[in-house]
Amino acid sequence: MLQQKHLLGLEGYPAEDIQTIIDTAFTFREVLDRPIKKVPSLQGKTIVNLFFENSTRTRISFELAQKRLSADTVNFSASTSSLKKGETFKDTAQNIEAMKIDAVVMRHPTPGAPLHLTQHINSIVINAGDGTHEHPTQAILDMTSLHEKFGYLKGLKVGIIGDISHSRVALSNIHGLKTMGAEITLCGPSTLIPPFAEDLGVSVNYNVDEVIEWADALNVLRIQRERMEGGLLPSVREYRNLFGITTERLSMHKKEIVIMHPGPMNRGVEIDSLVADSDQAIILDQVLNGVASRMAILYLLLGGKQEQENS
Amino acid sequence: MKTTKLKKQVVLKGGTILDPINETLKKGDVLIENGRMKSIGKVTPSKSADVIDCSGLIVTHGFCDIHVHFREPGREDKETLDSGSMAALAGGFTRVCVMPNTDPPLDSPESIRYTIDRGEECPIHIHPIGAITKSQDGKELTEMGAMLSEGAVAFSDDGLPVTDTGMMRNALEYSTMFDVPIINHAEDLCLKKDGVMHEGRISTQLGLPASPGITESNMVHRDLELTELTGARLHVPHVSSAKSTDYIRQMKKSNNKITAEVTPHHLFFTDDDLITYNTDLKVAPPIRTQADQKALIKGVKDGTFDCIATDHAPHTIEEKEGTFDLAPFGMIGLESCFGAVNRALVKENKLNIIRLIQMLAVNPRRIMGFETDLFTNGNSAELTIFDPNKKWTFKKSDIYSRSHNSPFIGEALIGRIRATIVKGHITVLV
């Protein structure tokens, strides 16, 4: 039902397929509101969650999505250091596939690792985040949430605030939103914006107030403390002053603006608690849409249609 | 590929003889007697002579690559002097200079002697380049004088830059006593950090840590300034960026002790080719943009670059099969060199074929102080015979190196080596 066998990233991903996933996600949202939140769509399918990097919310979200679709799931966590020492990535992948599975959901610290995986195994590969490259399912759930809130994506003005250079969420959002016709402005310290960002077809503005004035929605990214040690940022205080999404800052703008955050949040750093908990924040809707979007992706990629006929 | 001893008399019949010294290209025969050049022109072979039909082929000087990594001693699983020699012969190379970043590195007179002795057993001429600093750690100079006596031809810490500007000055100053080239792998590691490719549109799209062109050109500029200060001889290896090319061009105008090389891969590929995360294209310095590539080609045409060198760097399948961040830098390049540069420079950018052969055979020998006039009667025959127009696809089976990390596999090349003559033997490629 989707044109590509895998979901590796949103760069070049067809608009009609993104729309199909979003539409399907909305139908699964209804399932999640039922007393019995389970459908038999992927009964008999086996999915391995291959996490080479720590993750709580993405892994739980995927696992819930799989269980709600009645798929069999196996979780595998490995620190990359043990891989460096011994077994190669190829061996790990081929061993798991030899156990007869249908799909792999993988998170890996290296950009390109999911593409690499498709060269060694035949199963469907879904990228759950590859280093600083892409995190397509996060971008799809973000777009699902925006679509739910606004009813459209074309022409929507989205500001992405924070550490863009180290963010797979930003890159997937840029590709996905661009494809769907939205406008994007990146905003953050110049040391955390990739030097060639504008080549991706987005605007860059270092003045967060101007971005707030312009945008319909803000996607606020996490700022990691390691960035201070790397010499990219002077201090949390400086960041908050220049880019923090604070109540004071928002109150200066006489407009409604939707606030998103992919989590985990550093309350008091990139976003104020009061903002995160306010009505304009759709952060928890994003989490719920995460399960629904991942159900849609799994269902569409794993041939859910055929299973439905059987059930 | 088959290597046989040259018969007492060998006649290379009916080919086109390309003389890169006198810059001529004319039909003729070559007579080799007892492995030595006897005469060039019209040869009437004696009855016992071995006549090799060279019609449609070009006969010229054997190629010389002054920048290869043969991994011996230490990583014989990747390459040995013997397997590297086979790769060289397949590429038309009769002579190479091996870089000292072996394990242990070639940083003593003894290790230079070892390489010279081992090289004598090999079917091509092998010259060691000694390390600039002991253990290549940038702290203490090596015994350059003694290493030169044992047969070292130049000095380099290649693979790593000499980061400390004071140490680089010392190395250049010290080398002036011997008038030998100092070769510095120019990359500012503080700027490079964990960069694995060129910083640009493609690295942004791939999400890979990257380093900009000035990572190289900053250090190239420093080295050029130090060369002016010290009066030493500087050879700039594997130039990858437009800016480095400009600096070298500028400085060469007033300083004839500067030479520079460019690799086939920087001339052939651009960072767009990394879009599939092909680890065989992970190399240091990195493959840069189309604009950089154009600047390199311009540098070849206007003489900024003296020679082509492959930076042949073998790595195991296991290492290159890993993820992009963990894969080592480097690719092999001897076997694919001629077909790649002949296509990129002669066929696609109208470089005169004589100029190309000067860059592959004459200039590298001149930089290293080797005999350049190979057609002089009485010299030991060192010749390469090739088909300049043959279109072919480079395949894994064309590789003779012990490693297979070549991004040229599957690429359409133009021009193919047919035979290589060196050390009294002829190697014929099928």
XYZ file of C-alpha atoms in Angstrom:
741
model
C 0.000 0.000 0.000
C 3.024 2.234 0.409
C 5.434 2.694 -2.484
C 8.566 1.886 -0.512
C 9.223 -1.407 1.243
C 11.040 0.216 4.177
C 10.659 3.415 6.152
C 14.224 4.691 6.399
C 13.694 8.423 6.248
C 11.415 11.134 4.894
C 13.917 12.571 2.431
C 12.247 11.946 -0.926
C 9.324 10.091 0.670
C 6.165 10.469 -1.461
C 3.588 13.020 -0.251
C 0.652 10.724 -0.983
C 2.177 8.039 1.231
C 2.695 10.463 4.093
C -0.956 11.466 3.706
C -2.045 7.801 3.670
C -0.137 7.168 6.902
C -1.672 10.230 8.567
C -5.191 9.240 7.453
C -4.666 5.692 8.691
C -3.311 7.027 11.980
C -6.593 8.864 12.539
C -8.561 5.638 12.116
C -6.314 3.952 14.674
C -6.853 6.845 17.065
C -10.443 5.600 17.330
C -9.204 2.124 18.226
C -7.175 3.625 21.063
C -10.316 5.180 22.507
C -12.140 1.845 22.691
C -12.357 -0.151 25.931
C -10.575 -3.056 24.187
C -7.690 -1.366 22.399
C -6.644 -4.234 20.189
C -7.206 -5.285 16.588
C -6.032 -8.512 14.941
C -4.456 -6.801 11.902
C -0.925 -8.135 12.335
C -1.704 -11.463 13.946
C 1.068 -13.948 13.166
C 3.579 -11.253 12.213
C 6.838 -11.055 14.142
C 8.605 -7.751 14.711
C 11.960 -7.289 16.370
C 12.727 -4.030 18.121
C 16.451 -3.678 17.703
C 17.684 -0.879 19.936
C 21.387 -0.166 19.833
C 20.869 3.014 21.809
C 18.864 3.741 24.914
C 15.291 4.762 24.366
C 12.265 4.730 26.598
C 9.428 6.502 24.880
C 10.095 5.457 21.287
C 10.552 1.817 22.246
C 7.425 1.728 24.415
C 5.448 3.538 21.736
C 6.498 1.014 19.086
C 5.891 -1.928 21.391
C 2.417 -0.710 22.292
C 1.625 -0.122 18.630
C 2.729 -3.657 17.804
C 0.741 -5.202 20.674
C -2.395 -3.258 19.784
C -2.096 -4.731 16.274
C -1.638 -8.258 17.724
C 1.870 -8.730 16.336
C 4.445 -10.841 18.169
C 7.325 -8.695 19.364
C 10.811 -9.287 20.605
C 12.989 -6.613 22.147
C 16.716 -6.535 21.778
C 18.931 -3.954 23.365
C 22.639 -3.788 22.834
C 25.184 -1.217 23.719
C 27.264 -0.298 20.721
C 30.419 -0.866 22.713
C 29.800 -4.626 22.790
C 29.336 -4.539 19.029
C 32.582 -2.679 18.598
C 34.338 -5.435 20.513
C 32.919 -8.477 18.842
C 30.133 -9.371 16.510
C 29.742 -7.231 13.435
C 26.559 -5.343 12.695
C 26.012 -7.631 9.702
C 26.208 -10.772 11.847
C 23.788 -9.402 14.418
C 21.319 -8.532 11.676
C 21.616 -11.813 9.805
C 21.326 -13.855 12.999
C 18.096 -12.181 13.927
C 16.689 -12.576 10.464
C 17.603 -16.277 10.432
C 14.996 -16.694 13.173
C 12.264 -15.893 10.612
C 10.897 -12.483 11.341
C 8.875 -10.006 9.294
C 10.187 -6.614 10.285
C 12.889 -4.866 12.245
C 12.402 -1.596 14.055
C 15.870 -0.217 14.633
C 17.431 2.587 16.573
C 21.155 3.025 16.036
C 23.643 5.783 16.886
C 25.162 5.796 13.377
C 23.633 7.757 10.500
C 22.850 5.384 7.644
C 22.691 2.227 9.784
C 19.093 1.334 8.697
C 20.034 1.627 5.004
C 23.034 -0.541 5.765
C 20.712 -3.082 7.428
C 18.529 -3.346 4.309
C 21.638 -4.424 2.393
C 22.056 -7.450 4.657
C 18.520 -8.681 5.401
C 15.259 -9.134 3.518
C 12.842 -8.083 6.258
C 11.094 -4.740 6.326
C 13.196 -2.132 8.119
C 11.717 0.783 10.039
C 14.077 3.480 11.231
C 13.431 4.428 14.849
C 16.229 7.002 14.770
C 19.716 6.743 13.270
C 22.161 9.046 14.989
C 21.908 12.603 13.742
C 20.272 11.537 10.477
C 16.520 10.831 10.561
C 13.690 9.842 12.875
C 10.840 9.450 10.373
C 8.179 8.037 12.707
C 8.636 11.009 15.054
C 8.145 13.415 12.155
C 5.058 11.538 11.022
C 3.524 11.693 14.492
C 4.385 15.403 14.625
C 2.647 15.919 11.286
C -0.320 13.828 12.417
C -0.600 16.055 15.493
C -0.360 19.243 13.435
C -2.927 17.909 10.998
C -5.240 17.045 13.862
C -4.876 20.515 15.336
C -5.066 22.613 12.169
C -6.807 20.329 9.689
C -4.157 20.954 7.054
C -0.380 20.987 6.541
C -0.013 22.884 3.273
C 1.015 26.453 3.975
C 1.369 25.845 7.711
C 4.210 27.847 9.280
C 6.354 25.775 11.615
C 9.302 27.011 13.655
C 11.812 24.408 14.828
C 13.673 25.739 17.851
C 16.903 24.493 19.405
C 19.774 22.171 18.531
C 19.166 21.472 14.850
C 22.673 20.150 14.084
C 22.368 17.145 16.360
C 18.688 16.484 15.767
C 17.288 13.650 13.705
C 13.838 14.937 14.669
C 14.572 18.252 12.966
C 15.885 16.688 9.767
C 12.899 14.333 9.366
C 10.468 17.126 10.184
C 12.109 19.363 7.593
C 11.847 16.729 4.851
C 8.308 15.642 5.774
C 6.854 19.101 6.266
C 8.500 20.424 3.102
C 7.006 17.551 1.123
C 3.574 18.320 2.570
C 3.853 21.984 1.582
C 4.501 23.551 4.986
C 6.950 26.418 5.545
C 9.777 25.976 8.007
C 12.032 28.338 9.902
C 14.897 27.014 11.972
C 15.870 28.930 15.066
C 18.674 28.293 17.532
C 22.247 29.216 18.357
C 24.271 29.543 15.138
C 26.674 26.883 16.429
C 23.778 24.408 16.501
C 22.355 25.127 13.038
C 24.036 23.113 10.251
C 26.044 25.420 7.945
C 24.156 24.207 4.885
C 20.667 24.217 6.439
C 19.225 26.623 3.861
C 20.068 24.110 1.127
C 17.324 21.967 2.643
C 14.771 24.572 1.569
C 14.146 26.191 4.941
C 14.728 29.635 6.440
C 17.038 30.335 9.341
C 16.335 33.095 11.852
C 18.323 33.603 15.056
C 15.644 35.846 16.581
C 13.158 33.632 18.377
C 10.673 36.462 18.897
C 10.433 37.021 15.174
C 9.909 33.319 14.674
C 7.139 33.248 17.280
C 5.493 36.216 15.559
C 5.642 34.368 12.217
C 4.800 30.791 13.146
C 1.565 28.858 13.596
C 3.356 26.184 15.615
C 6.695 25.702 17.319
C 8.500 22.387 17.604
C 10.822 22.861 20.574
C 13.824 20.528 20.695
C 15.785 19.282 23.662
C 19.052 21.019 24.524
C 21.661 18.623 25.817
C 24.173 19.672 28.429
C 26.998 17.981 26.464
C 26.789 20.884 24.024
C 28.265 23.216 26.660
C 31.262 20.908 27.125
C 31.745 20.733 23.367
C 32.187 24.502 23.286
C 29.025 25.057 21.265
C 27.080 26.906 23.969
C 28.243 29.115 26.827
C 25.543 28.368 29.417
C 21.972 27.330 30.083
C 21.226 30.883 31.215
C 22.437 32.311 27.915
C 20.386 29.769 25.975
C 17.246 30.525 27.989
C 17.684 34.246 27.494
C 18.094 33.964 23.759
C 15.923 30.985 22.784
C 13.965 29.672 25.787
C 10.225 29.304 25.218
C 9.148 31.070 28.380
C 5.809 32.342 29.584
C 7.102 35.918 29.525
C 8.262 35.596 25.965
C 4.999 34.085 24.735
C 2.918 36.661 26.620
C 4.615 39.450 24.642
C 3.056 38.079 21.480
C -0.657 38.575 21.234
C -1.350 35.377 19.345
C -2.196 31.743 19.800
C 0.657 29.484 18.963
C 0.785 25.701 19.193
C 3.714 24.267 21.140
C 5.186 20.841 20.413
C 8.117 18.990 21.962
C 9.352 15.514 20.993
C 10.561 14.811 24.534
C 12.223 14.211 26.808
C 11.858 17.812 27.987
C 14.350 19.823 30.015
C 11.816 21.915 31.844
C 13.320 25.275 32.653
C 15.894 25.050 29.887
C 14.379 25.063 26.406
C 10.801 25.284 27.639
C 9.086 26.589 30.780
C 6.977 24.228 32.848
C 4.018 26.558 32.590
C 4.250 26.557 28.797
C 4.646 22.799 28.630
C 1.562 22.299 30.791
C -0.538 25.001 29.121
C -3.482 24.478 26.791
C -1.482 25.612 23.806
C 0.932 22.691 24.230
C -0.001 19.506 22.378
C 2.891 17.516 23.784
C 0.785 14.687 25.216
C -1.347 14.518 22.058
C 1.924 13.920 20.237
C 2.594 10.930 22.503
C -0.839 9.425 21.839
C -0.536 10.148 18.111
C 2.839 8.435 18.290
C 1.186 5.107 19.063
C -1.514 5.663 16.416
C 1.013 6.756 13.748
C 3.272 3.815 14.435
C 0.280 1.482 14.244
C -0.517 3.008 10.852
C 3.055 2.608 9.618
C 3.324 -0.999 10.785
C -0.086 -1.858 9.398
C 0.629 -0.323 5.998
C 4.127 -1.769 5.678
C 3.411 -5.264 6.943
C 0.554 -5.974 4.591
C -2.174 -5.461 7.134
C -4.765 -5.596 4.399
C -4.249 -9.266 3.734
C -4.472 -10.048 7.430
C -7.708 -8.111 7.688
C -9.284 -10.328 5.052
C -8.373 -13.379 7.087
C -9.821 -12.013 10.285
C 47.420 -11.676 -15.290
C 50.578 -13.580 -16.129
C 54.211 -12.683 -15.412
C 57.052 -14.226 -17.417
C 60.795 -13.605 -17.688
C 61.769 -11.497 -20.687
C 63.442 -13.445 -23.485
C 66.969 -12.397 -24.505
C 65.516 -10.248 -27.261
C 62.034 -8.786 -27.094
C 60.466 -6.579 -29.745
C 57.391 -4.488 -28.947
C 56.063 -4.295 -32.492
C 53.828 -1.790 -34.223
C 52.674 0.303 -31.277
C 52.569 4.047 -30.775
C 55.510 5.178 -28.717
C 54.715 7.946 -26.288
C 57.905 9.702 -25.195
C 56.907 11.959 -22.294
C 60.358 13.559 -22.052
C 60.577 14.715 -25.680
C 56.800 15.010 -25.819
C 56.374 12.916 -28.929
C 53.816 10.375 -29.979
C 54.784 8.295 -33.006
C 54.545 4.816 -34.440
C 57.520 2.547 -33.881
C 59.013 -0.552 -32.314
C 60.988 -1.043 -29.134
C 63.849 -3.509 -28.884
C 64.702 -4.816 -25.418
C 67.846 -6.904 -25.061
C 68.763 -8.725 -21.838
C 66.095 -6.688 -20.070
C 67.627 -3.370 -21.179
C 66.527 -0.729 -23.648
C 68.386 -1.363 -26.913
C 66.717 0.758 -29.561
C 63.535 2.566 -30.487
C 62.248 3.148 -34.015
C 62.053 0.658 -36.827
C 63.272 -2.722 -35.584
C 63.761 -5.821 -37.702
C 63.537 -8.639 -35.197
C 65.972 -11.537 -35.311
C 64.528 -15.020 -35.669
C 64.917 -15.880 -31.996
C 63.345 -12.634 -30.770
C 60.058 -12.645 -28.890
C 57.807 -10.342 -30.909
C 54.894 -8.784 -29.053
C 52.214 -7.219 -31.214
C 51.433 -3.752 -29.883
C 49.277 -2.479 -32.729
C 46.555 -0.154 -31.470
C 48.398 0.229 -28.167
C 50.577 2.919 -26.619
C 54.031 2.024 -25.290
C 55.436 4.415 -22.709
C 57.370 4.863 -19.469
C 56.383 2.646 -16.561
C 54.146 4.545 -14.114
C 55.438 5.582 -10.705
C 53.143 6.073 -7.684
C 54.790 8.008 -4.878
C 51.962 7.474 -2.395
C 50.843 3.935 -1.502
C 50.198 2.027 1.722
C 51.326 -1.601 1.545
C 50.740 -2.360 5.258
C 53.896 -4.449 5.691
C 54.998 -4.975 8.414
C 52.022 -5.361 10.750
C 48.855 -5.647 8.700
C 49.767 -8.289 6.172
C 46.108 -9.342 6.192
C 45.369 -6.103 4.300
C 48.377 -5.986 1.971
C 51.973 -7.121 1.682
C 54.768 -5.741 -0.438
C 54.154 -8.746 -2.738
C 50.382 -8.354 -3.107
C 50.754 -4.585 -3.429
C 53.276 -5.188 -6.222
C 50.721 -7.268 -8.105
C 48.158 -4.467 -7.784
C 50.782 -2.025 -9.064
C 51.628 -4.199 -12.080
C 47.930 -4.484 -12.924
C 47.776 -0.694 -12.907
C 50.858 -0.191 -15.089
C 53.079 0.902 -12.188
C 56.694 -0.252 -12.152
C 57.784 1.768 -9.130
C 56.120 2.898 -5.913
C 56.963 4.747 -2.714
C 55.425 3.168 0.379
C 54.189 5.302 3.254
C 55.630 4.584 6.693
C 52.410 4.194 8.729
C 52.922 0.461 9.161
C 52.959 -1.345 12.501
C 55.575 -0.605 13.725
C 56.036 2.486 11.561
C 59.087 2.976 9.325
C 60.742 5.376 11.749
C 64.264 3.930 12.048
C 67.180 3.051 9.752
C 66.552 -0.626 10.550
C 62.936 -0.555 9.389
C 63.968 1.259 6.212
C 66.584 -1.446 5.578
C 63.934 -4.135 6.119
C 61.672 -2.556 3.500
C 64.533 -2.148 1.012
C 65.539 -5.816 1.442
C 61.974 -7.067 1.166
C 61.366 -4.806 -1.818
C 64.233 -6.422 -3.679
C 62.355 -9.725 -3.619
C 59.301 -8.048 -5.186
C 58.546 -7.770 -8.914
C 58.486 -3.937 -8.885
C 60.786 -1.254 -7.450
C 59.773 -0.279 -3.934
C 61.107 2.793 -2.134
C 60.305 3.483 1.501
C 59.266 6.905 2.765
C 60.447 7.337 6.353
C 58.423 8.798 9.196
C 59.040 12.458 10.106
C 58.672 11.790 13.822
C 59.370 8.719 15.945
C 56.241 6.530 16.253
C 54.586 9.201 14.103
C 53.510 10.906 17.292
C 54.716 14.364 16.319
C 57.173 14.744 19.223
C 60.736 13.775 18.192
C 62.411 13.844 14.776
C 63.536 10.538 13.278
C 67.163 9.851 12.300
C 66.687 11.204 8.811
C 70.362 11.056 7.892
C 70.757 7.365 8.698
C 67.396 6.500 7.146
C 68.409 8.191 3.886
C 71.638 6.191 3.870
C 69.565 3.020 4.113
C 67.367 4.059 1.190
C 64.547 6.293 2.390
C 63.526 8.753 -0.347
C 61.307 11.223 1.520
C 59.684 11.751 4.905
C 56.052 11.787 5.960
C 53.812 10.992 8.929
C 51.037 10.315 6.400
C 47.741 9.218 7.820
C 48.338 11.868 10.452
C 49.358 15.506 10.120
C 52.324 17.066 11.883
C 50.021 19.212 13.982
C 52.619 21.169 15.956
C 53.747 24.078 13.794
C 57.087 24.285 15.618
C 57.766 20.597 14.952
C 56.851 21.005 11.289
C 59.294 23.890 11.061
C 62.011 21.739 12.643
C 61.347 18.889 10.219
C 61.501 21.181 7.203
C 64.613 22.933 8.469
C 66.366 19.642 9.247
C 65.473 18.219 5.839
C 67.251 21.068 4.035
C 70.584 19.393 4.873
C 69.541 16.480 2.664
C 67.308 18.262 0.150
C 64.558 15.607 0.321
C 60.804 16.174 0.158
C 58.742 16.474 3.323
C 55.196 15.262 2.775
C 52.601 16.401 5.287
C 49.079 14.976 5.457
C 47.321 18.312 5.847
C 44.237 18.161 8.049
C 43.668 20.400 11.056
C 42.450 17.781 13.539
C 41.005 20.399 15.905
C 38.733 21.541 13.101
C 38.145 18.050 11.720
C 37.037 16.641 15.110
C 34.989 13.509 14.414
C 34.287 14.539 10.813
C 33.952 11.603 8.432
C 33.148 13.451 5.205
C 33.139 16.870 3.560
C 30.871 19.436 5.203
C 28.174 20.497 2.778
C 24.673 19.910 1.556
C 25.195 16.141 1.420
C 26.619 15.779 4.930
C 23.694 17.838 6.231
C 21.256 15.528 4.487
C 23.051 12.394 5.699
C 23.408 13.648 9.258
C 27.097 12.744 9.296
C 29.727 14.739 11.198
C 31.774 16.598 8.610
C 34.695 18.947 8.101
C 34.962 21.911 5.709
C 37.588 22.407 3.014
C 39.642 24.782 5.129
C 40.426 21.854 7.439
C 42.940 21.040 4.725
C 43.765 24.401 3.188
C 44.573 26.043 6.527
C 47.343 23.543 7.105
C 48.460 23.558 3.467
C 48.831 27.306 3.774
C 50.858 26.920 6.986
C 53.133 24.363 5.335
C 53.676 26.594 2.298
C 54.628 29.511 4.544
C 57.014 27.302 6.500
C 58.580 26.116 3.261
C 59.232 29.692 2.273
C 60.716 30.385 5.697
C 63.020 27.349 5.724
C 63.876 26.851 2.065
C 62.945 23.188 2.366
C 61.280 20.967 -0.235
C 57.586 20.420 0.391
C 55.425 17.912 -1.419
C 51.704 18.363 -0.757
C 49.881 15.029 -0.964
C 46.293 14.185 -1.982
C 45.014 17.751 -2.406
C 41.232 17.783 -2.110
C 40.006 21.360 -1.914
C 39.782 24.335 -4.266
C 41.376 26.648 -1.748
C 44.419 24.426 -1.195
C 44.854 24.346 -4.966
C 44.798 28.156 -5.104
C 47.367 28.487 -2.306
C 49.707 26.010 -3.983
C 49.339 27.690 -7.384
C 50.123 31.062 -5.855
C 53.144 29.926 -3.864
C 54.634 27.866 -6.700
C 55.038 31.056 -8.726
C 57.873 32.179 -6.496
C 59.111 28.896 -5.027
C 60.297 25.982 -7.149
C 60.716 23.653 -4.177
C 57.002 23.024 -3.882
C 55.309 20.092 -5.577
C 51.819 18.662 -5.247
C 49.834 15.571 -6.079
C 46.175 14.803 -6.703
C 44.428 11.422 -6.467
C 42.215 9.656 -9.005
C 39.359 9.493 -6.482
C 39.293 13.235 -5.814
C 39.218 13.773 -9.588
C 36.563 11.126 -10.228
C 34.013 11.343 -7.404
C 32.143 14.131 -5.623
C 30.432 14.141 -2.236
C 27.118 13.473 -4.013
C 28.391 9.920 -4.487
C 28.353 9.378 -0.707
C 24.550 9.554 -0.644
C 24.329 5.766 -0.112
C 26.772 5.833 2.822
C 29.273 3.770 0.801
C 32.148 3.264 3.246
C 34.556 2.672 0.348
C 34.247 6.419 -0.330
C 35.229 7.302 3.230
C 38.706 8.734 2.801
C 40.964 11.367 4.360
C 41.027 14.066 3.156
C 37.402 13.594 2.101
C 35.855 13.644 -1.366
C 34.568 17.189 -1.748
C 32.107 19.087 -3.936
C 31.803 19.392 -7.677
C 33.300 22.898 -7.402
C 36.360 21.476 -5.655
C 36.622 18.759 -8.280
C 36.551 21.380 -11.034
C 39.291 23.326 -9.262
C 41.430 20.186 -9.033
C 41.010 19.526 -12.757
C 41.951 23.129 -13.474
C 44.993 22.623 -11.246
C 45.979 19.588 -13.298
C 45.634 21.521 -16.535
C 47.605 24.578 -15.456
C 50.395 22.581 -13.845
C 49.608 23.335 -10.207
C 49.676 19.590 -9.686
C 52.832 17.792 -10.679
C 51.653 14.242 -10.387
C 48.884 11.750 -9.846
C 49.217 9.472 -6.814
C 46.660 6.902 -5.748
C 46.998 6.924 -1.940
C 46.276 3.173 -2.320
C 45.036 2.305 1.188
C 43.872 -1.274 1.679
C 41.408 -2.184 4.447
C 39.675 -5.466 5.250
C 36.117 -6.322 4.289
C 35.204 -6.594 7.967
C 36.386 -3.070 8.657
C 34.670 -1.540 5.655
C 31.467 -3.522 6.178
C 30.923 -1.799 9.494
C 28.872 1.340 9.936
C 30.113 4.580 8.393
C 31.422 6.076 11.630
C 33.547 3.035 12.477
C 34.910 2.205 9.009
C 38.537 3.274 8.528
C 39.504 6.031 6.079
C 40.998 4.979 2.744
C 40.502 3.120 -0.506
C 42.657 1.094 -2.855
C 43.439 2.664 -6.209
C 46.338 1.193 -8.162
C 44.385 -1.110 -10.484
C 41.723 1.450 -11.405
C 44.014 4.503 -11.608
C 44.723 4.761 -15.318
C 41.186 4.031 -16.536
C 39.830 6.576 -14.049
C 42.210 9.483 -14.705
C 42.310 8.844 -18.452
C 38.522 9.119 -18.465
C 38.283 12.099 -16.096
C 41.163 14.122 -17.539
C 41.895 13.081 -21.122
C 38.469 11.984 -22.340
C 36.229 14.346 -20.384
C 38.483 17.372 -19.929
C 40.709 17.315 -23.001
C 44.032 16.944 -21.210
C 46.758 15.920 -23.636
C 47.605 12.246 -23.086
C 51.321 13.171 -23.025
C 50.639 15.455 -20.068
C 48.846 12.647 -18.276
C 51.795 10.294 -18.764
C 54.157 12.982 -17.501
C 52.027 13.120 -14.339
C 52.051 9.355 -13.976
C 55.648 8.592 -14.929
C 58.056 11.525 -15.268
C 57.096 14.037 -12.581
C 56.725 11.576 -9.707
C 60.240 10.268 -10.478
C 61.581 13.813 -10.656
C 60.062 14.674 -7.256
C 61.735 11.650 -5.682
C 65.041 12.064 -7.521
C 64.749 8.897 -9.616
C 66.002 8.423 -13.189
C 63.379 9.933 -15.504
C 64.688 9.322 -19.014
C 63.637 5.685 -19.223
C 63.999 5.438 -23.008
C 67.776 6.006 -22.836
C 69.536 3.020 -24.337
C 71.097 0.749 -21.777
C 68.598 1.531 -19.022
C 66.749 -1.381 -17.458
C 63.390 -1.590 -19.236
C 60.514 -0.051 -17.256
C 57.573 0.197 -19.610
C 53.808 0.303 -19.625
C 51.675 -0.739 -22.579
C 48.058 0.348 -22.664
C 44.980 0.660 -24.821
C 43.962 4.337 -24.523
C 40.403 3.948 -25.785
C 39.197 0.697 -24.263
C 35.893 1.171 -22.449
C 35.405 -1.253 -19.598
C 33.669 -1.678 -16.281
C 35.937 -2.072 -13.283
C 35.106 -5.298 -11.454
C 36.155 -7.028 -8.273
C 38.003 -9.580 -10.423
C 40.255 -6.770 -11.721
C 41.672 -6.308 -8.219
C 44.998 -7.909 -7.251
C 45.348 -6.200 -3.907
C 44.617 -8.320 -0.858
C 41.813 -5.891 -0.018
C 38.760 -4.959 -2.058
C 37.808 -1.550 -0.708
C 37.363 0.172 -4.054
C 34.534 2.584 -4.884
C 35.497 2.172 -8.554
C 33.856 -1.279 -8.653
C 31.000 -0.962 -11.148
C 32.302 2.308 -12.611
C 32.811 2.738 -16.362
C 36.485 3.458 -17.050
C 38.243 4.340 -20.304
C 41.730 3.077 -21.095
C 43.175 -0.207 -19.976
C 46.646 -1.461 -19.100
C 47.718 -4.379 -21.314
C 51.253 -5.122 -20.092
C 53.886 -3.876 -17.680
C 57.616 -4.501 -18.072
C 59.983 -4.164 -15.121
C 62.893 -5.996 -13.463
C 63.432 -8.236 -16.487
C 59.854 -9.522 -16.519
C 56.722 -8.807 -18.494
C 53.290 -8.968 -16.902
C 50.454 -9.339 -19.372
C 46.853 -8.578 -18.448
C 44.191 -10.559 -20.215
